Coordinates of C-alpha atoms and ligand atoms in Angstrom, one line a residue:
X1 CA 35.7 4.2 -1.0
X2 CA 35.2 2.7 -4.6
X3 CA 32.0 0.6 -5.0
X4 CA 32.7 -3.0 -5.9
X5 CA 29.0 -3.3 -7.2
X6 CA 29.7 -0.7 -9.9
X7 CA 31.3 -1.7 -13.0
X8 CA 35.0 -0.8 -13.6
X9 CA 36.9 -1.1 -16.9
X10 CA 40.6 -1.9 -17.0
X11 CA 41.4 -0.8 -20.6
X12 CA 44.4 -1.0 -22.9
X13 CA 46.3 -3.7 -21.1
X14 CA 48.3 -6.6 -22.6
X15 CA 46.5 -9.5 -21.1
X16 CA 48.3 -12.6 -20.2
X17 CA 45.2 -14.7 -19.3
X18 CA 46.9 -18.0 -18.3
X19 CA 43.6 -19.5 -19.5
X20 CA 43.5 -22.6 -21.7
X21 CA 41.0 -21.0 -24.1
X22 CA 42.7 -18.4 -26.4
X23 CA 41.0 -14.9 -26.3
X24 CA 40.5 -12.6 -29.4
X25 CA 43.5 -10.9 -30.6
X26 CA 41.8 -7.4 -29.9
X27 CA 41.1 -8.3 -26.2
X28 CA 42.9 -5.6 -24.2
X29 CA 40.3 -4.8 -21.6
X30 CA 38.4 -6.3 -18.6
X31 CA 35.2 -5.4 -17.1
X32 CA 34.9 -6.0 -13.3
X33 CA 31.6 -6.1 -11.7
X34 CA 30.7 -7.3 -8.2
X35 CA 34.2 -8.5 -7.7
X36 CA 34.2 -10.7 -10.6
X37 CA 35.4 -10.5 -14.2
X38 CA 32.1 -9.7 -16.0
X39 CA 33.6 -9.5 -19.6
X40 CA 36.7 -9.6 -21.6
X41 CA 37.0 -7.8 -24.9
X42 CA 38.2 -4.7 -26.8
X43 CA 38.3 -1.4 -25.2
X44 CA 35.5 -0.1 -27.7
X45 CA 33.3 -3.2 -27.1
X46 CA 33.5 -2.9 -23.3
X47 CA 32.8 0.9 -23.5
X48 CA 29.6 0.1 -25.5
X49 CA 28.6 -2.6 -23.0
X50 CA 29.3 -0.6 -19.8
X51 CA 28.8 3.1 -20.8
X52 CA 28.6 4.2 -17.1
X53 CA 31.6 2.2 -16.0
X54 CA 34.7 3.9 -14.3
X55 CA 37.6 3.5 -16.7
X56 CA 41.1 2.8 -15.7
X57 CA 43.4 3.2 -18.6
X58 CA 46.4 0.7 -18.2
X59 CA 48.6 2.3 -21.2
X60 CA 49.5 -0.8 -22.7
X61 CA 50.9 -2.4 -19.5
X62 CA 51.2 -6.2 -19.0
X63 CA 48.3 -7.8 -17.0
X64 CA 48.6 -11.1 -15.3
X65 CA 46.1 -12.9 -12.9
X66 CA 46.9 -11.8 -9.3
X67 CA 49.7 -13.9 -8.0
X68 CA 49.0 -16.8 -5.6
X69 CA 51.5 -17.9 -3.0
X70 CA 50.3 -21.5 -2.2
X71 CA 52.7 -22.5 0.5
X72 CA 53.8 -20.5 3.4
X73 CA 54.3 -20.6 7.3
X74 CA 54.1 -16.8 7.4
X75 CA 52.4 -16.4 10.8
X76 CA 55.1 -16.9 13.5
X77 CA 56.9 -15.2 16.4
X78 CA 60.7 -14.3 16.6
X79 CA 63.2 -15.0 13.9
X80 CA 66.1 -17.3 13.6
X81 CA 68.9 -15.0 12.2
X82 CA 71.1 -16.0 15.1
X83 CA 70.7 -19.6 13.9
X84 CA 72.0 -18.5 10.5
X85 CA 75.1 -16.9 12.2
X86 CA 75.8 -20.1 13.9
X87 CA 75.4 -22.2 10.8
X88 CA 77.7 -19.9 9.0
X89 CA 80.2 -20.4 11.7
X90 CA 80.2 -24.1 11.0
X91 CA 77.5 -25.4 13.5
X92 CA 75.0 -28.1 12.1
X93 CA 71.3 -27.6 11.9
X94 CA 70.9 -30.7 14.1
X95 CA 73.2 -29.5 17.0
X96 CA 71.3 -26.1 16.9
X97 CA 68.1 -28.0 17.1
X98 CA 69.3 -30.1 20.0
X99 CA 70.3 -27.0 21.8
X100 CA 66.7 -25.7 21.6
X101 CA 66.9 -24.0 18.2
X102 CA 64.9 -25.0 15.1
X103 CA 61.1 -25.4 14.9
X104 CA 60.7 -25.6 18.7
X105 CA 62.4 -22.2 19.2
X106 CA 59.9 -20.6 16.7
X107 CA 57.0 -22.4 18.6
X108 CA 58.3 -20.9 21.9
X109 CA 58.6 -17.4 20.3
X110 CA 55.1 -17.8 18.8
X111 CA 53.6 -18.8 22.1
X112 CA 54.9 -15.7 23.7
X113 CA 52.9 -13.3 21.3
X114 CA 49.1 -12.6 21.7
X115 CA 46.9 -12.6 18.5
X116 CA 47.6 -8.9 17.8
X117 CA 51.2 -9.3 18.1
X118 CA 51.3 -12.3 16.0
X119 CA 49.4 -10.5 13.2
X120 CA 51.7 -7.4 13.5
X121 CA 54.7 -9.6 13.2
X122 CA 53.4 -11.3 10.1
X123 CA 52.2 -8.0 8.3
X124 CA 55.6 -6.8 7.0
X125 CA 56.2 -10.1 5.4
X126 CA 52.7 -10.1 3.9
X127 CA 53.2 -6.6 2.8
X128 CA 56.3 -7.6 0.9
X129 CA 54.2 -10.3 -0.8
X130 CA 51.5 -7.8 -1.8
X131 CA 54.1 -5.5 -3.3
X132 CA 54.9 -8.5 -5.6
X133 CA 51.4 -8.7 -6.9
X134 CA 50.1 -11.5 -4.6
X135 CA 46.3 -11.5 -4.1
X136 CA 45.8 -15.0 -2.6
X137 CA 48.0 -16.4 0.2
X138 CA 48.1 -19.8 1.8
X139 CA 49.1 -19.8 5.5
X140 CA 49.8 -22.9 7.5
X141 CA 49.7 -23.5 11.1
X142 CA 52.3 -25.7 12.8
X143 CA 54.2 -23.8 15.3
X144 CA 51.5 -24.3 18.0
X145 CA 52.4 -27.2 20.3
X146 CA 48.9 -27.5 21.6
X147 CA 45.6 -27.6 20.0
X148 CA 44.6 -24.3 21.4
X149 CA 47.8 -22.6 20.1
X150 CA 47.2 -24.2 16.6
X151 CA 43.6 -22.9 16.5
X152 CA 45.0 -19.4 17.7
X153 CA 47.5 -19.4 14.7
X154 CA 44.8 -20.3 12.3
X155 CA 42.6 -17.6 13.6
X156 CA 45.2 -15.1 13.3
X157 CA 45.7 -16.3 9.7
X158 CA 42.2 -15.7 8.8
X159 CA 42.2 -12.3 10.6
X160 CA 44.9 -11.1 8.1
X161 CA 42.0 -10.9 5.6
X162 CA 40.3 -8.0 7.5
X163 CA 43.8 -6.2 7.8
X164 CA 44.8 -6.3 4.1
X165 CA 43.0 -6.6 0.9
X166 CA 43.8 -10.2 0.0
X167 CA 42.4 -13.7 0.2
X168 CA 43.9 -16.3 2.8
X169 CA 43.6 -20.0 2.6
X170 CA 44.4 -21.7 5.8
X171 CA 46.0 -25.1 6.2
X172 CA 46.3 -27.0 9.5
X173 CA 49.7 -28.5 9.4
X174 CA 48.7 -31.1 11.8
X175 CA 51.9 -33.2 11.9
X176 CA 54.8 -30.8 11.8
X177 CA 56.8 -31.5 15.0
X178 CA 56.1 -33.7 18.1
X179 CA 55.7 -31.4 21.2
X180 CA 58.6 -32.1 23.7
X181 CA 57.8 -34.8 26.2
X182 CA 54.4 -35.5 24.6
X183 CA 53.1 -38.7 26.2
X184 CA 53.8 -41.6 23.8
X185 CA 56.1 -39.6 21.5
X186 CA 55.2 -39.3 17.8
X187 CA 52.8 -42.1 17.9
X188 CA 51.0 -40.7 20.9
X189 CA 50.8 -37.3 19.2
X190 CA 49.4 -38.9 16.0
X191 CA 46.8 -40.7 18.2
X192 CA 45.8 -37.3 19.7
X193 CA 45.5 -35.7 16.3
X194 CA 43.2 -38.5 15.1
X195 CA 41.1 -38.8 18.2
X196 CA 40.8 -35.1 19.2
X197 CA 42.7 -32.3 17.3
X198 CA 41.6 -32.9 13.6
X199 CA 37.9 -33.1 14.7
X200 CA 38.2 -29.9 16.7
X201 CA 39.8 -28.1 13.8
X202 CA 37.4 -29.3 11.4
X203 CA 34.6 -28.2 13.6
X204 CA 36.1 -24.7 14.1
X205 CA 36.0 -24.1 10.2
X206 CA 39.4 -22.5 10.4
X207 CA 41.2 -24.8 8.0
X208 CA 40.7 -25.3 4.3
X209 CA 43.1 -28.2 4.3
X210 CA 45.3 -30.5 6.4
X211 CA 49.1 -30.9 5.8
X212 CA 51.8 -33.0 7.3
X213 CA 55.5 -33.3 7.2
X214 CA 56.8 -36.8 6.1
X215 CA 60.5 -37.1 6.7
X216 CA 62.9 -39.3 8.6
X217 CA 63.2 -36.3 11.2
X218 CA 59.4 -35.7 11.3
X219 CA 56.5 -38.3 10.7
X220 CA 56.7 -41.8 8.9
X221 CA 54.4 -42.7 6.0
X222 CA 52.3 -44.9 8.3
X223 CA 51.8 -42.1 10.7
X224 CA 50.9 -39.6 8.0
X225 CA 48.5 -42.2 6.4
X226 CA 46.7 -42.4 9.7
X227 CA 46.3 -38.5 9.9
X228 CA 45.1 -38.4 6.2
X229 CA 42.5 -41.2 6.9
X230 CA 41.2 -39.0 9.6
X231 CA 41.3 -35.8 7.6
X232 CA 39.4 -37.5 4.7
X233 CA 36.8 -38.9 7.0
X234 CA 36.3 -35.2 8.1
X235 CA 36.0 -34.1 4.5
X236 CA 39.2 -32.0 4.6
X237 CA 41.5 -32.2 1.6
X238 CA 45.1 -33.0 2.3
X239 CA 48.6 -31.8 1.2
X240 CA 52.1 -33.1 2.0
X241 CA 55.7 -32.0 2.8
X242 CA 57.2 -34.8 0.7
X243 CA 60.5 -36.1 -0.1
X244 CA 62.5 -32.9 0.7
X245 CA 65.5 -34.5 2.4
X246 CA 65.2 -38.1 1.5
X247 CA 63.0 -40.4 -0.6
X248 CA 60.3 -41.5 1.8
X249 CA 57.9 -42.2 -1.1
X250 CA 55.9 -39.1 0.1
X251 CA 54.8 -38.3 -3.5
X252 CA 53.2 -41.7 -3.8
X253 CA 51.6 -41.4 -0.4
X254 CA 50.2 -37.8 -1.4
X255 CA 48.9 -39.3 -4.6
X256 CA 47.2 -42.2 -2.8
X257 CA 45.0 -39.8 -1.0
X258 CA 44.4 -37.5 -4.0
X259 CA 46.3 -34.8 -2.2
X260 CA 45.8 -31.4 -3.6
X261 CA 49.6 -30.9 -3.7
X262 CA 52.9 -32.7 -2.8
X263 CA 55.4 -30.1 -1.9
X264 CA 59.3 -30.0 -2.1
X265 CA 59.9 -33.2 -3.9
X266 CA 63.6 -33.1 -4.3
X267 CA 64.1 -36.8 -3.7
X268 CA 60.9 -38.0 -5.5
X269 CA 61.7 -41.0 -7.9
X270 CA 60.1 -41.9 -11.2
X271 CA 57.5 -43.9 -9.5
X272 CA 56.5 -41.0 -7.3
X273 CA 56.2 -38.7 -10.4
X274 CA 53.9 -41.3 -12.0
X275 CA 51.7 -41.5 -9.0
X276 CA 51.4 -37.7 -9.0
X277 CA 50.4 -37.6 -12.6
X278 CA 47.8 -40.2 -12.3
X279 CA 46.2 -38.5 -9.2
X280 CA 46.3 -35.1 -10.7
X281 CA 48.3 -33.9 -7.6
X282 CA 50.1 -30.6 -8.1
X283 CA 53.9 -30.6 -7.6
X284 CA 54.6 -27.5 -5.5
X285 CA 58.4 -26.4 -5.8
X286 CA 59.9 -24.5 -3.1
X287 CA 63.3 -23.2 -4.4
X288 CA 63.6 -20.8 -1.5
X289 CA 64.3 -23.6 0.8
X290 CA 66.5 -25.5 -1.6
X291 CA 68.6 -22.3 -1.9
X292 CA 68.7 -21.5 1.8
X293 CA 69.7 -25.1 2.8
X294 CA 72.1 -25.3 0.0
X295 CA 70.7 -28.5 -1.2
X296 CA 72.3 -30.3 -4.0
X297 CA 69.6 -32.4 -5.5
X298 CA 67.0 -30.6 -7.4
X299 CA 63.4 -32.0 -7.8
X300 CA 62.9 -34.1 -10.9
X301 CA 61.5 -31.3 -13.1
X302 CA 62.0 -32.9 -16.4
X303 CA 60.3 -36.1 -15.4
X304 CA 57.3 -34.1 -13.8
X305 CA 57.1 -32.1 -17.1
X306 CA 57.1 -35.2 -19.2
X307 CA 54.5 -36.9 -17.1
X308 CA 52.3 -33.8 -17.3
X309 CA 52.4 -33.1 -13.5
X310 CA 51.2 -29.5 -12.9
X311 CA 54.0 -27.5 -11.2
X312 CA 53.4 -24.6 -8.8
X313 CA 56.0 -22.4 -7.2
X314 CA 55.7 -20.9 -3.7
X315 CA 58.0 -19.0 -1.2
X316 CA 57.6 -21.4 1.6
X317 CA 58.1 -18.2 3.8
X318 CA 59.2 -19.6 7.2
X319 CA 61.8 -18.5 9.7
X320 CA 64.0 -21.6 9.6
X321 CA 64.5 -22.9 6.1
X322 CA 63.1 -20.2 3.7
X323 CA 62.9 -16.7 5.1
X324 CA 61.7 -15.5 1.7
X325 CA 58.9 -12.9 1.2
X326 CA 59.1 -12.4 -2.5
X327 CA 57.3 -14.7 -4.8
X328 CA 58.8 -13.0 -7.9
X329 CA 62.2 -14.0 -6.4
X330 CA 60.9 -17.6 -6.0
X331 CA 60.2 -17.7 -9.7
X332 CA 63.8 -16.5 -10.5
X333 CA 65.1 -19.2 -8.1
X334 CA 62.9 -21.9 -9.9
X335 CA 64.1 -21.0 -13.2
X336 CA 67.9 -20.6 -12.3
X337 CA 68.1 -23.6 -10.0
X338 CA 65.5 -26.0 -11.3
X339 CA 65.4 -25.0 -15.0
X340 CA 61.7 -24.1 -15.2
X341 CA 60.9 -22.0 -18.3
X342 CA 59.5 -18.6 -17.8
X343 CA 56.1 -19.7 -19.1
X344 CA 56.1 -22.5 -16.3
X345 CA 57.2 -20.1 -13.6
X346 CA 54.3 -17.7 -14.5
X347 CA 51.7 -20.7 -14.6
X348 CA 53.4 -21.9 -11.3
X349 CA 52.4 -18.8 -9.4
X350 CA 48.9 -18.3 -11.1
X351 CA 46.9 -21.2 -12.5
X352 CA 48.9 -24.2 -10.9
X353 CA 49.1 -22.3 -7.6
X354 CA 45.3 -22.0 -7.7
X355 CA 45.0 -25.6 -8.5
X356 CA 47.4 -26.5 -5.5
X357 CA 44.9 -24.8 -3.3
X358 CA 41.7 -26.3 -4.9
X359 CA 40.4 -22.8 -5.9
X360 CA 41.1 -23.0 -9.7
X361 CA 37.4 -22.6 -10.3
X362 CA 37.3 -19.1 -9.2
X363 CA 40.9 -17.7 -9.6
X364 CA 44.3 -18.3 -11.1
X365 CA 43.5 -17.1 -14.6
X366 CA 41.7 -14.2 -16.3
X367 CA 38.4 -15.6 -17.3
X368 CA 34.8 -14.4 -17.2
X369 CA 33.2 -15.6 -14.0
X370 CA 36.3 -15.7 -12.1
X371 CA 37.3 -13.2 -9.3
X372 CA 38.8 -10.1 -10.8
X373 CA 42.2 -10.5 -9.2
X374 CA 44.9 -8.9 -11.3
X375 CA 48.6 -7.8 -11.2
X376 CA 49.5 -5.1 -13.6
X377 CA 53.3 -4.8 -14.4
X378 CA 55.8 -2.2 -15.6
X379 CA 57.6 -4.6 -17.8
X380 CA 57.9 -5.1 -21.6
X381 CA 57.4 -8.8 -21.6
X382 CA 56.3 -11.6 -19.2
X383 CA 59.8 -13.1 -18.9
X384 CA 61.0 -9.8 -17.3
X385 CA 59.2 -11.0 -14.2
X386 CA 61.3 -14.0 -14.0
X387 CA 64.6 -12.5 -15.1
X388 CA 65.3 -9.7 -12.6
X389 CA 65.9 -9.9 -8.8
X390 CA 64.6 -7.0 -6.6
X391 CA 63.4 -4.8 -9.4
X392 CA 59.9 -4.1 -7.9
X393 CA 58.1 -4.2 -11.3
X394 CA 54.4 -4.1 -9.9
X395 CA 52.4 -1.2 -11.3
X396 CA 49.1 -2.0 -9.6
X397 CA 47.4 -4.7 -7.9
X398 CA 43.5 -5.4 -8.3
X399 CA 41.8 -7.6 -5.7
X400 CA 38.1 -8.3 -6.2
X401 CA 37.8 -5.8 -8.9
X402 CA 39.3 -2.9 -6.9
Ligands
ZN501 ZN1 56.6 -25.7 4.2

């Protein structure tokens, strides 16, 4: 077992640091110590500084920060491939949901699995992300129809960290779906969230943030605002599924609460974009869901770009609307469908994804003092990571210096 406390040198790389400060031209090497980046410099320089370090020669390969998937629902039971078949045969999503499909069918399948089985179901999907160079993964709850079931999903998500070498950030997707026959319907459910569930989740320490689904088929602006008031009083940062299927002014709502991110945004208008810019809220684009649902209206990327809103890209890995387990593919989809540049795509799965999770201070770019999470690639130039589909370009993943 290699020792994280001993220095390791990754030498002869082509560093794409994604940091604002330009490094030296001769910087081709990174010293890792105690899981962090201790120094960046030339091969010769770092050899002098760390004469006893283990040396890993990267042979001129491209080195980026480890990738960050900042929006997933990857812990769930069952799958919904049969729903896809029905939709391809012409049935509508709505009629499938009415017949017991949709989110509620995943909730039922999730409830049937114990913790070990839930983790085992998620691992193949997580392994696919690791093979794409992912070192930090956000996982949302939301398929538990009771507080206990939600806590269980968050626990499983945290437990993934002991099964694989990666960092997990957990989000309590408090307002996702109203459990069937819940007393008082959606208002009753929001009432329970605000008087019991959120406090219990905060006390458990199992969630880094709180999320909600603001949509005509989910929760209203007023209901989400109530959930967010409560989350903020518990010192939990918020995120929002916003403006995916209609313009509910979700982006402005997220901005009003200084949300870490507003996600989807297909129907966000100019005022929403302006609000995000002012609040410094990250726009998380989810091109896998856009593709799978065959949506027609893309998010307002040029307006976001012009306003200087940071843009992240994530898989949204979930069984219903984005069964996507490849962050590299998400980059390609964002470029082809939404017109992001290759540089924006790369920033979207590193620096801006870190910002969307509130962890930019310690990851998301290659800088001294940050975690030594790296992805090392068999490609000639960075754009090749966005260009191809299914080519498995990862050479090696480094998590915490190892
Ligand atoms: Zn989502």
